Coordinates of C-alpha atoms (C1' of nucleotides) in Angstrom, one line a residue:
Chain A
M1 CA -88.2 91.7 49.1
A2 CA -85.7 92.0 52.0
N3 CA -84.6 88.6 53.0
N4 CA -81.4 89.1 55.0
K5 CA -81.5 86.7 57.9
I6 CA -85.1 86.4 59.1
S7 CA -85.0 84.7 62.5
M8 CA -86.5 81.3 63.0
A9 CA -88.8 82.7 65.6
V10 CA -90.3 85.1 63.1
I11 CA -90.7 82.4 60.4
R12 CA -92.6 80.1 62.7
R13 CA -95.0 82.9 63.5
L14 CA -95.8 83.6 59.8
P15 CA -98.3 80.8 59.3
K16 CA -100.2 82.0 62.3
Y17 CA -100.4 85.5 61.0
H18 CA -101.6 84.0 57.7
R19 CA -104.3 82.0 59.4
Y20 CA -105.7 84.9 61.5
L21 CA -105.6 87.2 58.5
R22 CA -107.6 84.7 56.5
D23 CA -110.2 84.6 59.3
L24 CA -110.4 88.4 59.2
L25 CA -110.8 88.4 55.5
D26 CA -113.6 85.8 55.7
R27 CA -115.3 88.1 58.2
D28 CA -114.9 91.0 55.8
V29 CA -112.6 93.1 58.0
K30 CA -110.9 95.6 55.8
R31 CA -108.2 97.1 58.1
I32 CA -106.5 96.2 61.3
S33 CA -104.0 97.8 63.6
S34 CA -101.2 96.0 65.3
K35 CA -103.0 96.6 68.6
E36 CA -106.2 95.0 67.4
L37 CA -104.4 92.1 65.9
S38 CA -102.5 91.7 69.1
D39 CA -105.8 91.3 71.0
I40 CA -106.9 88.4 68.9
I41 CA -103.6 86.7 68.0
G42 CA -101.9 87.0 71.3
F43 CA -98.5 88.5 70.3
T44 CA -97.7 92.0 71.5
A45 CA -98.4 94.8 69.1
S46 CA -94.7 95.7 69.1
Q47 CA -93.8 92.2 68.1
I48 CA -96.3 92.2 65.3
R49 CA -95.0 95.5 63.9
Q50 CA -91.4 94.3 64.2
D51 CA -92.2 90.9 62.6
L52 CA -94.0 92.4 59.6
N53 CA -91.4 95.0 59.2
N54 CA -88.8 92.3 58.5
F55 CA -90.4 91.9 55.1
G56 CA -91.2 95.6 54.3
G57 CA -93.5 98.3 55.5
F58 CA -96.9 96.9 54.9
G59 CA -98.7 99.3 57.3
Q60 CA -99.6 102.9 57.2
Q61 CA -99.3 105.3 60.1
G62 CA -102.6 106.4 61.5
Y63 CA -104.4 103.7 59.6
G64 CA -102.9 100.3 60.3
Y65 CA -102.7 97.4 57.9
N66 CA -105.0 96.5 55.0
V67 CA -106.1 93.0 55.8
E68 CA -106.4 91.8 52.2
D69 CA -103.0 93.2 51.1
L70 CA -101.3 91.8 54.2
Y71 CA -102.8 88.4 53.8
H72 CA -101.5 88.2 50.2
E73 CA -98.1 89.6 51.1
I74 CA -97.6 87.0 53.8
G75 CA -98.9 84.3 51.4
K76 CA -96.2 85.3 49.0
I77 CA -93.6 85.3 51.7
L78 CA -94.7 81.8 52.5
G79 CA -94.4 80.8 48.9
L80 CA -98.1 80.2 48.4
N81 CA -98.1 81.9 45.1
K82 CA -96.3 78.9 43.7
K83 CA -97.7 75.3 43.2
Y84 CA -95.8 72.3 44.5
N85 CA -96.3 68.7 43.5
T86 CA -96.2 66.2 46.3
V87 CA -96.1 62.5 47.0
I88 CA -97.0 60.5 50.1
I89 CA -94.6 57.6 51.0
G90 CA -96.3 55.0 53.2
A91 CA -100.0 54.4 52.7
G92 CA -100.8 53.3 56.3
N93 CA -103.3 55.1 58.5
L94 CA -101.5 58.4 58.6
G95 CA -100.6 58.4 54.9
Q96 CA -104.2 57.7 54.0
A97 CA -105.4 60.5 56.4
L98 CA -103.1 63.0 54.7
A99 CA -104.2 61.8 51.3
N100 CA -107.7 62.6 52.2
Y101 CA -107.0 66.1 53.4
S102 CA -108.2 68.7 51.0
S103 CA -106.6 71.7 52.8
F104 CA -103.2 71.0 51.5
N105 CA -104.4 71.2 47.9
R106 CA -106.1 74.5 48.7
F107 CA -102.8 76.1 49.5
G108 CA -101.1 74.8 46.3
F109 CA -99.7 71.5 47.5
E110 CA -101.0 69.1 44.9
L111 CA -100.8 65.4 45.7
K112 CA -99.6 63.5 42.6
G113 CA -98.9 60.0 43.9
I114 CA -98.9 57.6 46.9
F115 CA -96.2 55.0 47.3
D116 CA -95.8 51.9 49.5
V117 CA -93.8 48.7 49.7
N118 CA -96.6 46.5 50.9
P119 CA -98.0 44.4 48.0
K120 CA -101.4 44.3 49.8
I121 CA -101.7 48.1 49.7
V122 CA -100.1 48.7 46.3
G123 CA -102.9 49.0 43.7
L124 CA -105.5 50.4 46.0
T125 CA -107.0 53.8 45.2
I126 CA -107.1 56.5 47.9
N127 CA -108.9 59.7 47.2
G128 CA -108.7 59.0 43.5
I129 CA -105.0 58.3 43.5
D130 CA -103.5 54.8 42.9
V131 CA -101.0 53.5 45.4
M132 CA -97.8 52.6 43.5
D133 CA -94.9 50.4 44.4
M134 CA -91.8 52.2 45.7
D135 CA -89.7 50.9 42.8
K136 CA -91.6 53.4 40.6
I137 CA -90.7 56.4 42.7
Q138 CA -87.6 57.6 40.8
R139 CA -89.3 57.8 37.4
F140 CA -92.4 59.3 38.9
V141 CA -90.6 62.2 40.8
E142 CA -88.8 63.1 37.6
K143 CA -91.7 62.9 35.3
E144 CA -94.2 64.7 37.6
E145 CA -91.7 67.2 38.9
V146 CA -92.4 66.4 42.5
S147 CA -90.7 68.7 45.0
I148 CA -92.1 67.6 48.3
A149 CA -92.5 64.1 49.8
Y150 CA -94.5 63.4 53.0
I151 CA -92.8 60.5 54.8
C152 CA -95.5 58.4 56.6
T153 CA -93.6 55.2 57.0
N154 CA -92.7 53.7 60.3
Q155 CA -89.5 54.6 62.0
S156 CA -87.4 51.7 60.7
G157 CA -88.0 52.5 57.0
A158 CA -87.8 56.2 57.1
Q159 CA -84.1 56.9 56.7
E160 CA -83.9 54.5 53.7
V161 CA -86.9 56.2 52.1
A162 CA -85.3 59.6 52.7
D163 CA -82.0 58.4 51.0
T164 CA -84.0 57.2 48.0
L165 CA -85.9 60.5 47.8
V166 CA -82.8 62.5 47.9
K167 CA -81.4 60.5 45.0
C168 CA -84.6 61.1 43.1
G169 CA -84.0 64.8 43.4
I170 CA -86.7 65.7 45.9
K171 CA -86.3 69.2 47.4
A172 CA -88.2 69.0 50.7
I173 CA -89.4 66.3 53.1
W174 CA -92.3 66.5 55.5
N175 CA -91.4 63.9 58.0
F176 CA -93.9 62.1 60.2
A177 CA -91.6 59.3 61.3
P178 CA -90.3 59.6 64.9
I179 CA -86.7 60.0 63.8
D180 CA -84.3 62.8 62.8
L181 CA -83.5 62.2 59.2
K182 CA -79.9 62.6 57.9
V183 CA -80.1 64.4 54.6
P184 CA -77.8 66.8 52.6
E185 CA -77.9 70.4 53.8
D186 CA -79.8 71.7 50.8
I187 CA -82.8 69.4 51.5
I188 CA -85.5 71.0 53.5
V189 CA -87.0 68.8 56.3
E190 CA -89.9 69.7 58.5
N191 CA -90.7 67.2 61.2
V192 CA -94.0 66.4 62.8
H193 CA -92.9 64.4 65.8
L194 CA -96.3 63.5 67.3
I195 CA -94.8 61.5 70.1
D196 CA -92.5 64.5 71.1
N197 CA -95.6 66.7 71.2
L198 CA -97.6 64.3 73.3
L199 CA -94.7 63.9 75.8
T200 CA -94.6 67.7 76.1
L201 CA -98.3 67.6 77.0
S202 CA -97.6 64.9 79.4
Y203 CA -94.9 67.0 81.1
F204 CA -97.3 69.8 81.8
L205 CA -100.1 67.4 82.8
K206 CA -97.8 65.8 85.4
D207 CA -97.0 69.2 86.8
S208 CA -100.6 70.4 86.9
D209 CA -101.6 67.4 89.1
G210 CA -99.6 68.4 92.1
E211 CA -99.5 72.0 91.2
L212 CA -97.3 74.1 93.4
D213 CA -98.2 77.6 92.4
Chain B
M1 CA -87.1 67.4 92.1
A2 CA -86.2 71.0 91.4
N3 CA -88.9 72.5 89.3
N4 CA -88.4 76.2 89.6
K5 CA -89.1 77.7 86.2
I6 CA -87.9 75.4 83.6
S7 CA -87.8 77.3 80.3
M8 CA -90.0 76.2 77.4
A9 CA -86.9 75.7 75.2
V10 CA -85.7 73.1 77.6
I11 CA -89.0 71.4 78.0
R12 CA -89.4 71.0 74.2
R13 CA -86.0 69.3 74.0
L14 CA -86.8 66.7 76.7
P15 CA -88.7 64.3 74.4
K16 CA -85.8 64.3 72.0
Y17 CA -83.4 63.4 74.8
H18 CA -85.8 60.6 75.8
R19 CA -86.0 59.4 72.2
Y20 CA -82.2 59.2 71.7
L21 CA -81.6 57.7 75.1
R22 CA -84.1 54.9 74.2
D23 CA -82.1 54.2 71.1
L24 CA -78.9 54.0 73.0
L25 CA -80.5 51.7 75.5
D26 CA -81.8 49.5 72.7
R27 CA -78.2 49.3 71.4
D28 CA -77.0 48.4 74.9
V29 CA -74.9 51.5 75.4
K30 CA -74.3 51.7 79.2
R31 CA -72.8 55.2 79.5
I32 CA -72.5 58.4 77.5
S33 CA -70.8 61.7 77.9
S34 CA -72.4 65.0 77.0
K35 CA -69.8 65.2 74.2
E36 CA -70.8 61.9 72.7
L37 CA -74.5 62.7 73.1
S38 CA -73.8 66.0 71.4
D39 CA -72.4 64.2 68.4
I40 CA -75.5 62.2 67.8
I41 CA -78.3 64.5 69.0
G42 CA -76.9 67.7 67.6
F43 CA -77.2 70.0 70.6
T44 CA -73.9 71.4 72.1
A45 CA -72.4 69.4 75.0
S46 CA -72.7 72.5 77.1
Q47 CA -76.4 72.8 76.4
I48 CA -76.9 69.2 77.2
R49 CA -75.2 69.5 80.6
Q50 CA -77.1 72.7 81.3
D51 CA -80.5 71.2 80.3
L52 CA -80.0 68.1 82.4
N53 CA -78.8 70.0 85.3
N54 CA -82.1 71.8 85.5
F55 CA -83.5 68.6 87.0
G56 CA -80.7 67.5 89.1
G57 CA -77.1 66.3 88.7
F58 CA -77.6 63.0 86.9
G59 CA -74.0 62.8 85.7
Q60 CA -70.7 62.0 87.3
Q61 CA -67.5 63.7 86.6
G62 CA -64.9 61.7 84.8
Y63 CA -67.6 59.2 83.8
G64 CA -70.6 60.8 82.1
Y65 CA -74.2 59.7 82.4
N66 CA -75.6 56.3 82.9
V67 CA -77.9 55.8 79.9
E68 CA -80.5 53.6 81.7
D69 CA -80.7 55.9 84.7
L70 CA -80.9 59.0 82.6
Y71 CA -83.6 57.5 80.4
H72 CA -85.8 56.7 83.3
E73 CA -85.2 60.0 85.0
I74 CA -86.2 61.9 81.9
G75 CA -89.2 59.6 81.6
K76 CA -90.2 60.5 85.1
I77 CA -89.8 64.2 84.4
L78 CA -92.1 63.8 81.4
G79 CA -94.6 62.1 83.5
L80 CA -94.3 58.7 81.9
N81 CA -94.3 56.8 85.2
K82 CA -98.1 57.6 85.3
K83 CA -100.9 56.2 83.1
Y84 CA -103.4 58.5 81.4
N85 CA -106.7 57.6 79.9
T86 CA -107.5 59.3 76.6
V87 CA -110.3 59.7 74.2
I88 CA -110.4 60.7 70.5
I89 CA -113.0 63.2 69.4
G90 CA -113.7 63.0 65.7
A91 CA -113.4 59.7 64.0
G92 CA -112.5 60.9 60.5
N93 CA -109.3 60.0 58.8
L94 CA -106.9 61.5 61.3
G95 CA -108.9 60.3 64.3
Q96 CA -108.8 56.8 62.9
A97 CA -105.1 57.0 62.2
L98 CA -104.4 58.0 65.8
A99 CA -106.7 55.3 67.1
N100 CA -104.6 52.7 65.2
Y101 CA -101.3 54.0 66.6
S102 CA -99.9 51.7 69.2
S103 CA -96.9 53.9 70.2
F104 CA -99.1 56.1 72.4
N105 CA -100.2 53.1 74.4
R106 CA -96.6 52.1 74.9
F107 CA -95.9 55.4 76.7
G108 CA -98.9 55.0 79.0
F109 CA -101.6 56.9 77.1
E110 CA -104.4 54.4 77.0
L111 CA -107.2 55.1 74.5
K112 CA -110.5 54.4 76.2
G113 CA -113.1 55.8 73.7
I114 CA -113.7 57.4 70.4
F115 CA -116.5 59.9 69.8
D116 CA -118.2 61.5 66.8
V117 CA -121.4 63.3 65.9
N118 CA -121.9 61.7 62.5
P119 CA -124.5 58.9 62.8
K120 CA -122.9 57.1 59.9
I121 CA -119.7 56.7 61.9
V122 CA -121.1 56.1 65.4
G123 CA -121.3 52.4 66.1
L124 CA -118.3 51.5 64.0
T125 CA -115.4 49.7 65.7
I126 CA -111.9 51.1 65.3
N127 CA -108.9 49.1 66.6
G128 CA -111.3 47.3 68.9
I129 CA -113.0 50.4 70.3
D130 CA -116.6 51.4 69.5
V131 CA -117.3 54.9 68.2
M132 CA -119.8 56.6 70.5
D133 CA -122.1 59.5 70.0
M134 CA -120.9 62.8 71.5
D135 CA -123.8 63.0 73.8
K136 CA -122.3 60.2 75.8
I137 CA -119.0 62.1 76.4
Q138 CA -119.7 63.6 79.9
R139 CA -120.7 60.4 81.5
F140 CA -117.8 58.6 79.9
V141 CA -115.1 61.0 80.9
E142 CA -116.3 60.8 84.5
K143 CA -116.7 57.1 84.6
E144 CA -113.4 56.2 82.9
E145 CA -111.4 59.0 84.5
V146 CA -110.2 60.4 81.2
S147 CA -107.7 63.1 81.5
I148 CA -106.6 63.8 77.8
A149 CA -108.7 64.3 74.7
Y150 CA -107.4 64.3 71.2
I151 CA -109.4 66.8 69.1
C152 CA -109.5 65.5 65.6
T153 CA -112.6 67.3 64.3
N154 CA -112.6 69.9 61.6
Q155 CA -112.0 73.5 62.4
S156 CA -115.6 74.6 62.7
G157 CA -116.5 72.1 65.4
A158 CA -113.3 72.2 67.5
Q159 CA -114.1 75.1 69.9
E160 CA -117.5 73.7 70.8
V161 CA -115.9 70.3 71.4
A162 CA -113.3 72.0 73.6
D163 CA -115.9 73.8 75.6
T164 CA -117.8 70.5 76.2
L165 CA -114.6 68.7 77.2
V166 CA -113.7 71.4 79.7
K167 CA -117.2 71.1 81.2
C168 CA -116.6 67.3 81.5
G169 CA -113.5 68.0 83.6
I170 CA -110.9 67.0 81.1
K171 CA -107.4 68.1 82.0
A172 CA -105.5 68.3 78.7
I173 CA -106.3 68.6 75.0
W174 CA -104.1 67.5 72.1
N175 CA -105.5 69.6 69.4
F176 CA -105.2 68.8 65.7
A177 CA -107.8 71.3 64.4
P178 CA -106.2 74.4 62.7
I179 CA -107.5 76.8 65.4
D180 CA -106.2 78.2 68.7
L181 CA -108.7 77.0 71.3
K182 CA -109.9 79.3 74.0
V183 CA -109.9 77.3 77.3
P184 CA -109.4 78.2 81.0
E185 CA -105.8 78.7 82.1
D186 CA -105.5 75.4 84.0
I187 CA -106.3 73.3 80.9
I188 CA -103.3 72.1 79.0
V189 CA -103.4 72.4 75.3
E190 CA -100.8 71.1 72.8
N191 CA -101.4 71.9 69.2
V192 CA -100.4 70.0 66.1
H193 CA -101.1 72.6 63.5
L194 CA -100.2 70.6 60.4
I195 CA -100.9 73.4 58.0
D196 CA -98.6 75.8 59.9
N197 CA -95.9 73.2 59.7
L198 CA -96.4 72.7 56.0
L199 CA -96.3 76.5 55.3
T200 CA -93.0 76.8 57.2
L201 CA -91.6 74.1 54.9
S202 CA -93.0 76.1 52.0
Y203 CA -91.3 79.2 53.2
F204 CA -87.9 77.5 53.1
L205 CA -88.6 75.8 49.8
K206 CA -89.5 79.0 48.2
D207 CA -86.2 80.5 49.4
S208 CA -84.1 77.5 48.2
D209 CA -85.3 77.8 44.7
G210 CA -83.8 81.2 43.9
E211 CA -81.1 80.9 46.6
L212 CA -79.1 84.0 47.0
D213 CA -76.0 82.9 48.8
Chain C
dA1 C1' -50.8 54.7 95.5
dA2 C1' -49.9 58.4 92.6
dA3 C1' -50.4 60.6 88.2
dA4 C1' -52.8 61.4 84.0
dG5 C1' -57.0 61.8 81.6
dA6 C1' -61.9 62.6 81.4
dT7 C1' -66.1 64.8 82.3
dT8 C1' -69.4 67.2 85.0
dG9 C1' -71.7 71.4 87.1
dT10 C1' -71.5 76.1 87.0
dC11 C1' -70.6 80.8 85.8
dA12 C1' -70.3 84.6 83.0
dA13 C1' -70.1 86.3 78.4
dG14 C1' -72.3 86.3 74.0
dA15 C1' -76.1 85.9 70.9
dG16 C1' -80.8 86.2 70.0
dT17 C1' -85.6 87.7 71.0
dT18 C1' -89.1 90.6 73.0
dT19 C1' -90.8 94.7 74.8
dG20 C1' -91.5 99.6 75.6
dA21 C1' -91.0 104.2 74.1
dC22 C1' -91.5 107.7 70.9
dA23 C1' -90.7 110.6 66.5
dG24 C1' -93.0 111.2 62.5
dA25 C1' -96.7 110.4 59.4
dT26 C1' -101.7 109.7 58.5
dT27 C1' -106.5 109.9 59.5
dA28 C1' -110.5 111.7 61.7
dA29 C1' -112.9 115.3 64.1
dA30 C1' -113.9 120.0 65.1
Chain D
dT1 C1' -108.4 124.2 57.7
dT2 C1' -106.7 123.2 62.0
dT3 C1' -106.3 120.3 65.9
dA4 C1' -106.6 116.0 68.1
dA5 C1' -106.2 111.2 67.9
dT6 C1' -104.2 107.2 65.9
dC7 C1' -100.8 104.1 64.5
dT8 C1' -96.5 102.7 62.2
dG9 C1' -91.5 101.9 61.9
dT10 C1' -87.5 102.0 64.6
dC11 C1' -84.3 102.2 68.3
dA12 C1' -82.5 100.8 72.5
dA13 C1' -83.3 98.4 76.8
dA14 C1' -84.7 94.3 79.0
dC15 C1' -85.0 89.7 78.9
dT16 C1' -84.1 84.9 77.6
dC17 C1' -81.3 81.3 75.7
dT18 C1' -76.9 79.3 74.2
dT19 C1' -72.0 78.9 74.3
dG20 C1' -67.3 78.6 76.1
dA21 C1' -64.3 78.2 79.9
dC22 C1' -62.6 76.1 83.9
dA23 C1' -62.4 74.4 88.8
dA24 C1' -63.7 70.4 91.1
dT25 C1' -64.1 65.6 91.0
dC26 C1' -64.2 61.0 89.4
dT27 C1' -62.1 57.2 86.6
dT28 C1' -58.4 54.9 84.6
dT29 C1' -53.7 53.9 83.9
dT30 C1' -49.1 53.2 85.5

DNA sequence: AAAAGATTGTCAAGAGTTTGACAGATTAAA
DNA sequence: TTTAATCTGTCAAACTCTTGACAATCTTTT
């Protein structure tokens, strides 16, 4: 599988391809051309062909792409053929919401533990999983072979939690705290900065009020 | 305020500038050069100067930028000098989590109502706000002058909810459902596609396992 | 008051991304 | 079987975004 320098722009489009192909598969569509896919996904046909070609020639001239094959190929590219053990750090509202999401499990992200520092929360059970004290994290990550942690703490605790997780040998962090974590280069961090997203919306909303043209 | 075609790349960096400037302000830093800001925020100094210059010359040669002024200018650019009334649609785990977030209020996004279709949830009170039935939404949006709706329903209900909201005259949608909503051009949509984000993380994690170079 | 140092705003070059065009291959129709 | 239609993979052009360079200007030091 050719992997020489896929651009960030392409990588961020992959989940969207995956999502639309799953819809097509659910609707029992067998084949699709870049032009047809373009019509529903909104990228140009040329871009679709170029994107997919980064990973190998999945299509066939005169035919298009086999939906099922392409779906599975993109799944593999996204690493969905593997299983990952995960933990949630911070069992506040957001942590609890994530703990109750079943979609993540479906894609192979298995929630193994939930951790918090608040004694009032430690000991509760969320979606069948006990909330443990943070001082148990090291042992747990090692024993359960956890590779991804979802950081759902508030801003002030997030960096310290990240440091701890790195020491535990975690490989990737999904960060929901409104802060840019400092971690070693080989640790993968994906941020969900809700406030940044809302402020972007606000920017466009402001403009749309006194729209110029 | 010059507004002729600001690029998406610039717009998406604005909230990050705002966030770092707030930190500086909290730490009582009075002035900052593009070089210093570059060191902490991670963009190049050149990019910072070019970004900021899209909106006017906020800096001064030989001095740099006044932190407080710049913070407020960027706040204005982001529309944070205005107040927006908001509603949450879907009082499941995520909806409840968002309802309990105080940060949004702090930036001028005032939560006015929470709506759901589930009779078991309607009538509950979350963070001091009653959960109402969806059939009350039209009247409510008009009366309370709601301009932003957070869609926190599951995938299957999201498009219908969006259609309803558009009919009610909503201006912007913050969408958490894993679907690309079809709405008229003048409606602003910001998506938080959690699954897309997690799959991107997965892509990098897969690569980091059998790293090639 | 003058000289030295700092730092912006801006321009053009460089890097990255998207689009359009089309040869070559495959499928479908005649 | 032959012809027409379809559609990919690929290349180069067009476009967008980022970076480096530097004149102009302001601040600080002497």
